[in-house]
Amino acid sequence: MNKIILKTAVGLTALFCFSLQASPHDWQQIKRPIPSENGKAQPIGSYSNGCIIGAEALPAKGDGYQVIRMNRNRYYGHPEMIKYLKRLGEKAKAAGLPTMLVGDIAMPGGGRFLTGHASHQMGLDADIWLRMGAMSDADALNSDGKGLLVVDRKAQRVDDRIWNNNHATLIKLAAQDHGVTRIFVNPAIKLKLCQTAGNDRGWLHKIRPWFGHDSHFHVRLKCPVDAAHCEEQASVPSGDGCGNELYSWFEPAKPSTGSNKPKVVPPEPFLCQQILTSPNRSEWLE
């Protein structure tokens, strides 16, 4: 077990702190990865409630890819995610695609965001933009407002004036990697892929429709085999996902029958709470 965690798990004061609900601001203050004593990264908790020890930064540029939104300091991930993104960039370049733009992965210690994401908390999620082609260093530093919307939101269909085969090819390459468990896209994008995939459909079941995701797609990796504290999701359903499940996304929303109760945010996993109360925390804070 990491020395940081062991040092933290002492004293009644620390135990009292563990019971408190941390705020996203606490995770935002972490400016550099939390070192792992044994050199192995530890994703802790779930994709939507967790943290990471031993995250790595994705280099700003590499073969076939470029990191954007760098001013947000969200380009850290589990080493498996970093290797995956480098691998995907190489595949995209080999396929003759424009430079792949990598958006948010996770913060240096993972954890909850102040804005923008419910997941991306263990360094095993990454956003890849549907805008393609290298950006200037200034635009890569602050990329707000520079995305490419490929869906006609009113028609709930892909805009064929913008969508092209490069988008489909990149998503397919992303899904074919063995480490990927899910890729979230707008339902209209999933529909387009279902209509144009042809006979090679083995990768389509990983493509999952979800709200938004009309200017980027969201890649999720499975928990690494040695990640004892990582909570895996259930497997995706069998089949290509192009049937009734997909078309239900385009049906009018049903009227609400119950009261809108406020969402209860669960406490972080115990090991993540230990990180925030560790006596070593000054080492990774600003």
PDB file of C-alpha atoms in Angstrom:
ATOM      1  CA  MET A   1       0.000   0.000   0.000  1.00  0.00           C
ATOM      2  CA  ASN A   2       1.237   3.459  -0.817  1.00  0.00           C
ATOM      3  CA  LYS A   3       3.257   5.111   1.967  1.00  0.00           C
ATOM      4  CA  ILE A   4       1.147   8.256   1.569  1.00  0.00           C
ATOM      5  CA  ILE A   5      -1.989   6.337   2.439  1.00  0.00           C
ATOM      6  CA  LEU A   6      -0.399   4.488   5.350  1.00  0.00           C
ATOM      7  CA  LYS A   7       0.851   7.721   6.911  1.00  0.00           C
ATOM      8  CA  THR A   8      -2.610   9.193   6.629  1.00  0.00           C
ATOM      9  CA  ALA A   9      -4.491   6.365   8.280  1.00  0.00           C
ATOM     10  CA  VAL A  10      -3.555   7.376  11.801  1.00  0.00           C
ATOM     11  CA  GLY A  11      -5.112   9.459  14.541  1.00  0.00           C
ATOM     12  CA  LEU A  12      -8.634  10.364  15.520  1.00  0.00           C
ATOM     13  CA  THR A  13      -8.329  13.766  13.866  1.00  0.00           C
ATOM     14  CA  ALA A  14      -7.606  12.191  10.515  1.00  0.00           C
ATOM     15  CA  LEU A  15     -10.464   9.749  10.919  1.00  0.00           C
ATOM     16  CA  PHE A  16     -12.790  12.660  11.630  1.00  0.00           C
ATOM     17  CA  CYS A  17     -11.609  14.394   8.461  1.00  0.00           C
ATOM     18  CA  PHE A  18     -12.299  11.273   6.411  1.00  0.00           C
ATOM     19  CA  SER A  19     -15.997  11.528   7.229  1.00  0.00           C
ATOM     20  CA  LEU A  20     -16.286  14.983   5.670  1.00  0.00           C
ATOM     21  CA  GLN A  21     -17.446  15.487   2.098  1.00  0.00           C
ATOM     22  CA  ALA A  22     -14.626  16.867  -0.036  1.00  0.00           C
ATOM     23  CA  SER A  23     -15.430  19.548  -2.590  1.00  0.00           C
ATOM     24  CA  PRO A  24     -14.335  19.649  -6.244  1.00  0.00           C
ATOM     25  CA  HIS A  25     -12.179  22.630  -5.268  1.00  0.00           C
ATOM     26  CA  ASP A  26     -10.044  20.279  -3.135  1.00  0.00           C
ATOM     27  CA  TRP A  27      -9.198  18.212  -6.219  1.00  0.00           C
ATOM     28  CA  GLN A  28      -8.707  21.302  -8.363  1.00  0.00           C
ATOM     29  CA  GLN A  29      -5.924  22.423  -6.009  1.00  0.00           C
ATOM     30  CA  ILE A  30      -3.828  19.357  -6.822  1.00  0.00           C
ATOM     31  CA  LYS A  31      -1.374  20.576  -9.444  1.00  0.00           C
ATOM     32  CA  ARG A  32       0.905  17.587  -9.960  1.00  0.00           C
ATOM     33  CA  PRO A  33       0.509  13.805  -9.910  1.00  0.00           C
ATOM     34  CA  ILE A  34       0.521  12.041  -6.546  1.00  0.00           C
ATOM     35  CA  PRO A  35       3.564   9.754  -6.485  1.00  0.00           C
ATOM     36  CA  SER A  36       3.186   6.026  -6.069  1.00  0.00           C
ATOM     37  CA  GLU A  37       5.705   4.368  -3.765  1.00  0.00           C
ATOM     38  CA  ASN A  38       5.984   1.194  -5.832  1.00  0.00           C
ATOM     39  CA  GLY A  39       5.914   2.980  -9.188  1.00  0.00           C
ATOM     40  CA  LYS A  40       2.560   1.484 -10.165  1.00  0.00           C
ATOM     41  CA  ALA A  41      -0.414   3.704 -10.814  1.00  0.00           C
ATOM     42  CA  GLN A  42      -3.533   3.061  -8.733  1.00  0.00           C
ATOM     43  CA  PRO A  43      -6.940   4.069 -10.086  1.00  0.00           C
ATOM     44  CA  ILE A  44      -9.262   4.143  -7.082  1.00  0.00           C
ATOM     45  CA  GLY A  45     -13.057   3.967  -7.010  1.00  0.00           C
ATOM     46  CA  SER A  46     -15.283   4.343 -10.054  1.00  0.00           C
ATOM     47  CA  TYR A  47     -15.248   6.412 -13.224  1.00  0.00           C
ATOM     48  CA  SER A  48     -17.666   8.897 -11.627  1.00  0.00           C
ATOM     49  CA  ASN A  49     -16.392   8.759  -8.053  1.00  0.00           C
ATOM     50  CA  GLY A  50     -12.699   8.162  -7.658  1.00  0.00           C
ATOM     51  CA  CYS A  51      -9.127   9.417  -7.912  1.00  0.00           C
ATOM     52  CA  ILE A  52      -5.716   8.230  -9.070  1.00  0.00           C
ATOM     53  CA  ILE A  53      -2.247   7.796  -7.596  1.00  0.00           C
ATOM     54  CA  GLY A  54       0.642   7.749 -10.055  1.00  0.00           C
ATOM     55  CA  ALA A  55      -0.997   9.536 -12.979  1.00  0.00           C
ATOM     56  CA  GLU A  56       1.129  10.561 -15.961  1.00  0.00           C
ATOM     57  CA  ALA A  57       0.913  13.643 -18.161  1.00  0.00           C
ATOM     58  CA  LEU A  58       0.282  13.159 -21.876  1.00  0.00           C
ATOM     59  CA  PRO A  59       3.032  15.058 -23.742  1.00  0.00           C
ATOM     60  CA  ALA A  60       1.652  18.112 -25.541  1.00  0.00           C
ATOM     61  CA  LYS A  61       2.444  16.702 -28.993  1.00  0.00           C
ATOM     62  CA  GLY A  62       3.244  13.293 -30.405  1.00  0.00           C
ATOM     63  CA  ASP A  63       2.872  11.193 -33.537  1.00  0.00           C
ATOM     64  CA  GLY A  64      -0.582  11.938 -34.916  1.00  0.00           C
ATOM     65  CA  TYR A  65      -1.962  13.819 -31.900  1.00  0.00           C
ATOM     66  CA  GLN A  66      -1.949  17.136 -30.042  1.00  0.00           C
ATOM     67  CA  VAL A  67      -3.218  17.992 -26.550  1.00  0.00           C
ATOM     68  CA  ILE A  68      -5.638  20.924 -26.352  1.00  0.00           C
ATOM     69  CA  ARG A  69      -7.322  22.865 -23.500  1.00  0.00           C
ATOM     70  CA  MET A  70      -3.972  22.754 -21.738  1.00  0.00           C
ATOM     71  CA  ASN A  71      -4.843  25.741 -19.550  1.00  0.00           C
ATOM     72  CA  ARG A  72      -7.259  23.479 -17.650  1.00  0.00           C
ATOM     73  CA  ASN A  73      -4.541  21.066 -16.488  1.00  0.00           C
ATOM     74  CA  ARG A  74      -6.655  18.032 -17.336  1.00  0.00           C
ATOM     75  CA  TYR A  75      -4.183  16.095 -19.473  1.00  0.00           C
ATOM     76  CA  TYR A  76      -3.185  13.467 -16.875  1.00  0.00           C
ATOM     77  CA  GLY A  77      -4.174   9.834 -16.991  1.00  0.00           C
ATOM     78  CA  HIS A  78      -3.405   6.292 -15.981  1.00  0.00           C
ATOM     79  CA  PRO A  79      -0.299   5.047 -17.828  1.00  0.00           C
ATOM     80  CA  GLU A  80      -2.549   2.675 -19.796  1.00  0.00           C
ATOM     81  CA  MET A  81      -4.561   5.678 -21.044  1.00  0.00           C
ATOM     82  CA  ILE A  82      -1.397   7.582 -21.965  1.00  0.00           C
ATOM     83  CA  LYS A  83      -0.113   4.582 -23.934  1.00  0.00           C
ATOM     84  CA  TYR A  84      -3.518   4.151 -25.567  1.00  0.00           C
ATOM     85  CA  LEU A  85      -3.686   7.766 -26.774  1.00  0.00           C
ATOM     86  CA  LYS A  86      -0.142   7.602 -28.163  1.00  0.00           C
ATOM     87  CA  ARG A  87      -1.017   4.325 -29.894  1.00  0.00           C
ATOM     88  CA  LEU A  88      -4.204   5.797 -31.350  1.00  0.00           C
ATOM     89  CA  GLY A  89      -2.334   8.862 -32.599  1.00  0.00           C
ATOM     90  CA  GLU A  90       0.110   6.601 -34.424  1.00  0.00           C
ATOM     91  CA  LYS A  91      -2.761   4.633 -35.981  1.00  0.00           C
ATOM     92  CA  ALA A  92      -4.502   7.837 -37.045  1.00  0.00           C
ATOM     93  CA  LYS A  93      -1.319   9.116 -38.665  1.00  0.00           C
ATOM     94  CA  ALA A  94      -0.751   5.799 -40.447  1.00  0.00           C
ATOM     95  CA  ALA A  95      -4.327   5.976 -41.778  1.00  0.00           C
ATOM     96  CA  GLY A  96      -3.623   9.401 -43.268  1.00  0.00           C
ATOM     97  CA  LEU A  97      -5.938  11.257 -40.885  1.00  0.00           C
ATOM     98  CA  PRO A  98      -5.382  14.860 -39.785  1.00  0.00           C
ATOM     99  CA  THR A  99      -3.874  15.411 -36.350  1.00  0.00           C
ATOM    100  CA  MET A 100      -6.042  13.999 -33.559  1.00  0.00           C
ATOM    101  CA  LEU A 101      -6.938  16.566 -30.873  1.00  0.00           C
ATOM    102  CA  VAL A 102      -7.024  15.190 -27.319  1.00  0.00           C
ATOM    103  CA  GLY A 103      -9.168  17.120 -24.840  1.00  0.00           C
ATOM    104  CA  ASP A 104      -9.782  16.388 -21.175  1.00  0.00           C
ATOM    105  CA  ILE A 105      -8.434  13.215 -19.574  1.00  0.00           C
ATOM    106  CA  ALA A 106      -8.258  13.837 -15.807  1.00  0.00           C
ATOM    107  CA  MET A 107      -6.744  16.217 -13.290  1.00  0.00           C
ATOM    108  CA  PRO A 108      -3.354  15.299 -11.749  1.00  0.00           C
ATOM    109  CA  GLY A 109      -4.959  13.448  -8.834  1.00  0.00           C
ATOM    110  CA  GLY A 110      -8.232  12.667 -10.555  1.00  0.00           C
ATOM    111  CA  GLY A 111     -11.299  13.420  -8.463  1.00  0.00           C
ATOM    112  CA  ARG A 112     -14.370  15.591  -9.012  1.00  0.00           C
ATOM    113  CA  PHE A 113     -14.388  18.562 -11.349  1.00  0.00           C
ATOM    114  CA  LEU A 114     -15.693  22.020 -10.639  1.00  0.00           C
ATOM    115  CA  THR A 115     -17.167  22.080 -14.154  1.00  0.00           C
ATOM    116  CA  GLY A 116     -17.549  19.932 -17.208  1.00  0.00           C
ATOM    117  CA  HIS A 117     -17.525  16.277 -16.163  1.00  0.00           C
ATOM    118  CA  ALA A 118     -19.190  13.775 -13.892  1.00  0.00           C
ATOM    119  CA  SER A 119     -16.722  11.043 -14.856  1.00  0.00           C
ATOM    120  CA  HIS A 120     -13.026  11.327 -15.876  1.00  0.00           C
ATOM    121  CA  GLN A 121     -12.087  10.759 -12.214  1.00  0.00           C
ATOM    122  CA  MET A 122      -9.628   7.841 -12.393  1.00  0.00           C
ATOM    123  CA  GLY A 123      -7.585   8.726 -15.472  1.00  0.00           C
ATOM    124  CA  LEU A 124      -9.296   6.054 -17.587  1.00  0.00           C
ATOM    125  CA  ASP A 125     -11.553   8.409 -19.607  1.00  0.00           C
ATOM    126  CA  ALA A 126     -10.488  10.782 -22.390  1.00  0.00           C
ATOM    127  CA  ASP A 127     -12.240  13.164 -24.776  1.00  0.00           C
ATOM    128  CA  ILE A 128     -11.165  13.273 -28.414  1.00  0.00           C
ATOM    129  CA  TRP A 129     -12.455  16.162 -30.491  1.00  0.00           C
ATOM    130  CA  LEU A 130     -14.250  15.788 -33.802  1.00  0.00           C
ATOM    131  CA  ARG A 131     -12.417  18.851 -35.028  1.00  0.00           C
ATOM    132  CA  MET A 132      -9.280  17.450 -36.616  1.00  0.00           C
ATOM    133  CA  GLY A 133      -6.000  19.050 -37.645  1.00  0.00           C
ATOM    134  CA  ALA A 134      -3.206  20.672 -35.663  1.00  0.00           C
ATOM    135  CA  MET A 135      -3.844  23.862 -33.692  1.00  0.00           C
ATOM    136  CA  SER A 136      -1.464  26.716 -32.998  1.00  0.00           C
ATOM    137  CA  ASP A 137       0.159  26.601 -29.573  1.00  0.00           C
ATOM    138  CA  ALA A 138      -2.008  29.543 -28.477  1.00  0.00           C
ATOM    139  CA  ASP A 139      -5.219  27.813 -29.554  1.00  0.00           C
ATOM    140  CA  ALA A 140      -4.125  24.559 -27.951  1.00  0.00           C
ATOM    141  CA  LEU A 141      -3.543  26.373 -24.669  1.00  0.00           C
ATOM    142  CA  ASN A 142      -7.097  27.761 -24.597  1.00  0.00           C
ATOM    143  CA  SER A 143      -9.416  25.951 -26.990  1.00  0.00           C
ATOM    144  CA  ASP A 144     -12.758  27.229 -25.708  1.00  0.00           C
ATOM    145  CA  GLY A 145     -15.202  27.886 -28.545  1.00  0.00           C
ATOM    146  CA  LYS A 146     -13.041  26.114 -31.127  1.00  0.00           C
ATOM    147  CA  GLY A 147     -14.837  22.770 -31.290  1.00  0.00           C
ATOM    148  CA  LEU A 148     -16.629  21.374 -34.342  1.00  0.00           C
ATOM    149  CA  LEU A 149     -20.333  20.623 -33.935  1.00  0.00           C
ATOM    150  CA  VAL A 150     -21.189  17.742 -36.290  1.00  0.00           C
ATOM    151  CA  VAL A 151     -24.832  17.228 -35.267  1.00  0.00           C
ATOM    152  CA  ASP A 152     -27.904  19.242 -36.283  1.00  0.00           C
ATOM    153  CA  ARG A 153     -29.442  19.444 -32.826  1.00  0.00           C
ATOM    154  CA  LYS A 154     -32.911  20.357 -34.060  1.00  0.00           C
ATOM    155  CA  ALA A 155     -33.074  17.525 -36.593  1.00  0.00           C
ATOM    156  CA  GLN A 156     -31.230  15.122 -34.235  1.00  0.00           C
ATOM    157  CA  ARG A 157     -29.143  13.890 -37.119  1.00  0.00           C
ATOM    158  CA  VAL A 158     -25.532  14.220 -38.216  1.00  0.00           C
ATOM    159  CA  ASP A 159     -24.935  17.291 -40.380  1.00  0.00           C
ATOM    160  CA  ASP A 160     -23.672  15.763 -43.636  1.00  0.00           C
ATOM    161  CA  ARG A 161     -22.183  19.102 -44.679  1.00  0.00           C
ATOM    162  CA  ILE A 162     -19.680  18.724 -41.817  1.00  0.00           C
ATOM    163  CA  TRP A 163     -19.419  15.020 -41.037  1.00  0.00           C
ATOM    164  CA  ASN A 164     -16.923  13.104 -43.171  1.00  0.00           C
ATOM    165  CA  ASN A 165     -15.246   9.736 -43.399  1.00  0.00           C
ATOM    166  CA  ASN A 166     -12.295  10.895 -41.278  1.00  0.00           C
ATOM    167  CA  HIS A 167     -14.624  11.143 -38.278  1.00  0.00           C
ATOM    168  CA  ALA A 168     -15.949   7.621 -38.781  1.00  0.00           C
ATOM    169  CA  THR A 169     -12.459   6.215 -39.344  1.00  0.00           C
ATOM    170  CA  LEU A 170     -11.052   7.781 -36.170  1.00  0.00           C
ATOM    171  CA  ILE A 171     -13.930   6.519 -34.009  1.00  0.00           C
ATOM    172  CA  LYS A 172     -13.568   3.034 -35.491  1.00  0.00           C
ATOM    173  CA  LEU A 173      -9.822   3.003 -34.843  1.00  0.00           C
ATOM    174  CA  ALA A 174     -10.473   4.166 -31.287  1.00  0.00           C
ATOM    175  CA  ALA A 175     -13.029   1.400 -30.658  1.00  0.00           C
ATOM    176  CA  GLN A 176     -10.971  -1.432 -32.101  1.00  0.00           C
ATOM    177  CA  ASP A 177      -8.303  -1.186 -29.422  1.00  0.00           C
ATOM    178  CA  HIS A 178      -8.489  -4.085 -26.948  1.00  0.00           C
ATOM    179  CA  GLY A 179      -8.341  -1.804 -23.906  1.00  0.00           C
ATOM    180  CA  VAL A 180     -11.493   0.150 -24.769  1.00  0.00           C
ATOM    181  CA  THR A 181     -14.708  -0.804 -23.009  1.00  0.00           C
ATOM    182  CA  ARG A 182     -16.981   2.054 -24.193  1.00  0.00           C
ATOM    183  CA  ILE A 183     -17.008   5.081 -26.470  1.00  0.00           C
ATOM    184  CA  PHE A 184     -19.752   7.630 -25.812  1.00  0.00           C
ATOM    185  CA  VAL A 185     -21.118   9.578 -28.778  1.00  0.00           C
ATOM    186  CA  ASN A 186     -24.231  11.581 -29.546  1.00  0.00           C
ATOM    187  CA  PRO A 187     -27.129   9.288 -30.535  1.00  0.00           C
ATOM    188  CA  ALA A 188     -27.128  10.888 -34.009  1.00  0.00           C
ATOM    189  CA  ILE A 189     -23.474   9.887 -34.454  1.00  0.00           C
ATOM    190  CA  LYS A 190     -24.202   6.328 -33.357  1.00  0.00           C
ATOM    191  CA  LEU A 191     -27.042   6.225 -35.899  1.00  0.00           C
ATOM    192  CA  LYS A 192     -24.751   7.463 -38.662  1.00  0.00           C
ATOM    193  CA  LEU A 193     -22.130   4.856 -37.818  1.00  0.00           C
ATOM    194  CA  CYS A 194     -24.771   2.111 -37.804  1.00  0.00           C
ATOM    195  CA  GLN A 195     -25.943   3.210 -41.257  1.00  0.00           C
ATOM    196  CA  THR A 196     -22.477   3.381 -42.808  1.00  0.00           C
ATOM    197  CA  ALA A 197     -20.447   0.630 -41.101  1.00  0.00           C
ATOM    198  CA  GLY A 198     -21.108  -1.965 -43.774  1.00  0.00           C
ATOM    199  CA  ASN A 199     -20.357  -5.594 -42.924  1.00  0.00           C
ATOM    200  CA  ASP A 200     -17.526  -4.874 -40.484  1.00  0.00           C
ATOM    201  CA  ARG A 201     -19.656  -4.280 -37.385  1.00  0.00           C
ATOM    202  CA  GLY A 202     -17.790  -6.010 -34.576  1.00  0.00           C
ATOM    203  CA  TRP A 203     -16.675  -2.698 -33.039  1.00  0.00           C
ATOM    204  CA  LEU A 204     -20.088  -1.003 -33.025  1.00  0.00           C
ATOM    205  CA  HIS A 205     -21.265  -2.506 -29.717  1.00  0.00           C
ATOM    206  CA  LYS A 206     -18.673  -0.367 -27.900  1.00  0.00           C
ATOM    207  CA  ILE A 207     -20.190   2.815 -29.362  1.00  0.00           C
ATOM    208  CA  ARG A 208     -22.734   3.950 -26.762  1.00  0.00           C
ATOM    209  CA  PRO A 209     -25.246   6.779 -27.327  1.00  0.00           C
ATOM    210  CA  TRP A 210     -25.270   9.488 -24.684  1.00  0.00           C
ATOM    211  CA  PHE A 211     -26.428  13.061 -24.195  1.00  0.00           C
ATOM    212  CA  GLY A 212     -24.268  15.825 -25.683  1.00  0.00           C
ATOM    213  CA  HIS A 213     -21.067  14.430 -27.234  1.00  0.00           C
ATOM    214  CA  ASP A 214     -21.801  16.158 -30.543  1.00  0.00           C
ATOM    215  CA  SER A 215     -18.404  17.815 -30.935  1.00  0.00           C
ATOM    216  CA  HIS A 216     -16.233  15.113 -29.362  1.00  0.00           C
ATOM    217  CA  PHE A 217     -16.297  11.433 -28.438  1.00  0.00           C
ATOM    218  CA  HIS A 218     -15.454  10.032 -25.030  1.00  0.00           C
ATOM    219  CA  VAL A 219     -13.229   6.959 -24.735  1.00  0.00           C
ATOM    220  CA  ARG A 220     -13.324   4.794 -21.626  1.00  0.00           C
ATOM    221  CA  LEU A 221     -10.764   2.105 -20.862  1.00  0.00           C
ATOM    222  CA  LYS A 222     -11.404  -0.952 -18.733  1.00  0.00           C
ATOM    223  CA  CYS A 223      -9.825  -1.247 -15.309  1.00  0.00           C
ATOM    224  CA  PRO A 224      -6.231  -2.527 -15.591  1.00  0.00           C
ATOM    225  CA  VAL A 225      -5.812  -6.126 -14.469  1.00  0.00           C
ATOM    226  CA  ASP A 226      -3.664  -5.186 -11.456  1.00  0.00           C
ATOM    227  CA  ALA A 227      -5.934  -2.344 -10.258  1.00  0.00           C
ATOM    228  CA  ALA A 228      -7.313  -3.778  -7.022  1.00  0.00           C
ATOM    229  CA  HIS A 229      -9.275  -0.640  -6.095  1.00  0.00           C
ATOM    230  CA  CYS A 230     -10.808   0.098  -9.516  1.00  0.00           C
ATOM    231  CA  GLU A 231     -14.542  -0.591  -9.922  1.00  0.00           C
ATOM    232  CA  GLU A 232     -15.334  -1.950 -13.373  1.00  0.00           C
ATOM    233  CA  GLN A 233     -18.628  -1.262 -15.130  1.00  0.00           C
ATOM    234  CA  ALA A 234     -20.891  -4.035 -16.324  1.00  0.00           C
ATOM    235  CA  SER A 235     -20.125  -5.298 -19.822  1.00  0.00           C
ATOM    236  CA  VAL A 236     -21.899  -3.623 -22.711  1.00  0.00           C
ATOM    237  CA  PRO A 237     -24.880  -5.563 -24.116  1.00  0.00           C
ATOM    238  CA  SER A 238     -24.255  -7.968 -26.979  1.00  0.00           C
ATOM    239  CA  GLY A 239     -25.097  -6.984 -30.539  1.00  0.00           C
ATOM    240  CA  ASP A 240     -24.236  -3.850 -32.486  1.00  0.00           C
ATOM    241  CA  GLY A 241     -26.637  -1.597 -30.546  1.00  0.00           C
ATOM    242  CA  CYS A 242     -28.296  -0.349 -33.719  1.00  0.00           C
ATOM    243  CA  GLY A 243     -31.856  -1.468 -32.962  1.00  0.00           C
ATOM    244  CA  ASN A 244     -34.676  -0.312 -30.714  1.00  0.00           C
ATOM    245  CA  GLU A 245     -32.325   0.772 -27.933  1.00  0.00           C
ATOM    246  CA  LEU A 246     -30.760   3.347 -30.245  1.00  0.00           C
ATOM    247  CA  TYR A 247     -34.029   4.610 -31.742  1.00  0.00           C
ATOM    248  CA  SER A 248     -35.516   5.133 -28.286  1.00  0.00           C
ATOM    249  CA  TRP A 249     -33.115   8.069 -27.902  1.00  0.00           C
ATOM    250  CA  PHE A 250     -35.052   9.973 -30.572  1.00  0.00           C
ATOM    251  CA  GLU A 251     -38.477   9.532 -28.994  1.00  0.00           C
ATOM    252  CA  PRO A 252     -40.092  12.487 -27.178  1.00  0.00           C
ATOM    253  CA  ALA A 253     -39.279  12.589 -23.485  1.00  0.00           C
ATOM    254  CA  LYS A 254     -41.991  11.114 -21.289  1.00  0.00           C
ATOM    255  CA  PRO A 255     -43.627  13.446 -18.768  1.00  0.00           C
ATOM    256  CA  SER A 256     -42.192  13.236 -15.269  1.00  0.00           C
ATOM    257  CA  THR A 257     -44.350  11.353 -12.771  1.00  0.00           C
ATOM    258  CA  GLY A 258     -42.421  12.077  -9.593  1.00  0.00           C
ATOM    259  CA  SER A 259     -40.849  14.927  -7.716  1.00  0.00           C
ATOM    260  CA  ASN A 260     -37.384  16.068  -8.697  1.00  0.00           C
ATOM    261  CA  LYS A 261     -35.294  15.141  -5.693  1.00  0.00           C
ATOM    262  CA  PRO A 262     -31.853  16.731  -5.396  1.00  0.00           C
ATOM    263  CA  LYS A 263     -29.056  14.442  -6.457  1.00  0.00           C
ATOM    264  CA  VAL A 264     -27.128  13.016  -3.533  1.00  0.00           C
ATOM    265  CA  VAL A 265     -23.366  13.059  -4.113  1.00  0.00           C
ATOM    266  CA  PRO A 266     -21.763  10.005  -2.498  1.00  0.00           C
ATOM    267  CA  PRO A 267     -18.597  10.391  -0.421  1.00  0.00           C
ATOM    268  CA  GLU A 268     -15.308   9.686  -2.140  1.00  0.00           C
ATOM    269  CA  PRO A 269     -13.781   6.245  -1.652  1.00  0.00           C
ATOM    270  CA  PHE A 270     -11.898   6.018   1.636  1.00  0.00           C
ATOM    271  CA  LEU A 271      -8.495   5.899  -0.064  1.00  0.00           C
ATOM    272  CA  CYS A 272      -9.296   9.101  -1.987  1.00  0.00           C
ATOM    273  CA  GLN A 273     -10.268  10.820   1.256  1.00  0.00           C
ATOM    274  CA  GLN A 274      -6.906   9.778   2.667  1.00  0.00           C
ATOM    275  CA  ILE A 275      -5.124  11.542  -0.180  1.00  0.00           C
ATOM    276  CA  LEU A 276      -6.844  14.834   0.597  1.00  0.00           C
ATOM    277  CA  THR A 277      -5.970  14.626   4.316  1.00  0.00           C
ATOM    278  CA  SER A 278      -2.445  13.255   3.911  1.00  0.00           C
ATOM    279  CA  PRO A 279       0.351  15.065   5.795  1.00  0.00           C
ATOM    280  CA  ASN A 280       2.278  14.881   2.504  1.00  0.00           C
ATOM    281  CA  ARG A 281      -0.346  16.818   0.537  1.00  0.00           C
ATOM    282  CA  SER A 282       1.802  19.969   0.280  1.00  0.00           C
ATOM    283  CA  GLU A 283       3.999  18.020  -2.147  1.00  0.00           C
ATOM    284  CA  TRP A 284       1.328  18.033  -4.858  1.00  0.00           C
ATOM    285  CA  LEU A 285      -0.601  21.193  -4.010  1.00  0.00           C
ATOM    286  CA  GLU A 286       0.055  24.570  -5.572  1.00  0.00           C
TER     287      GLU A 286
END
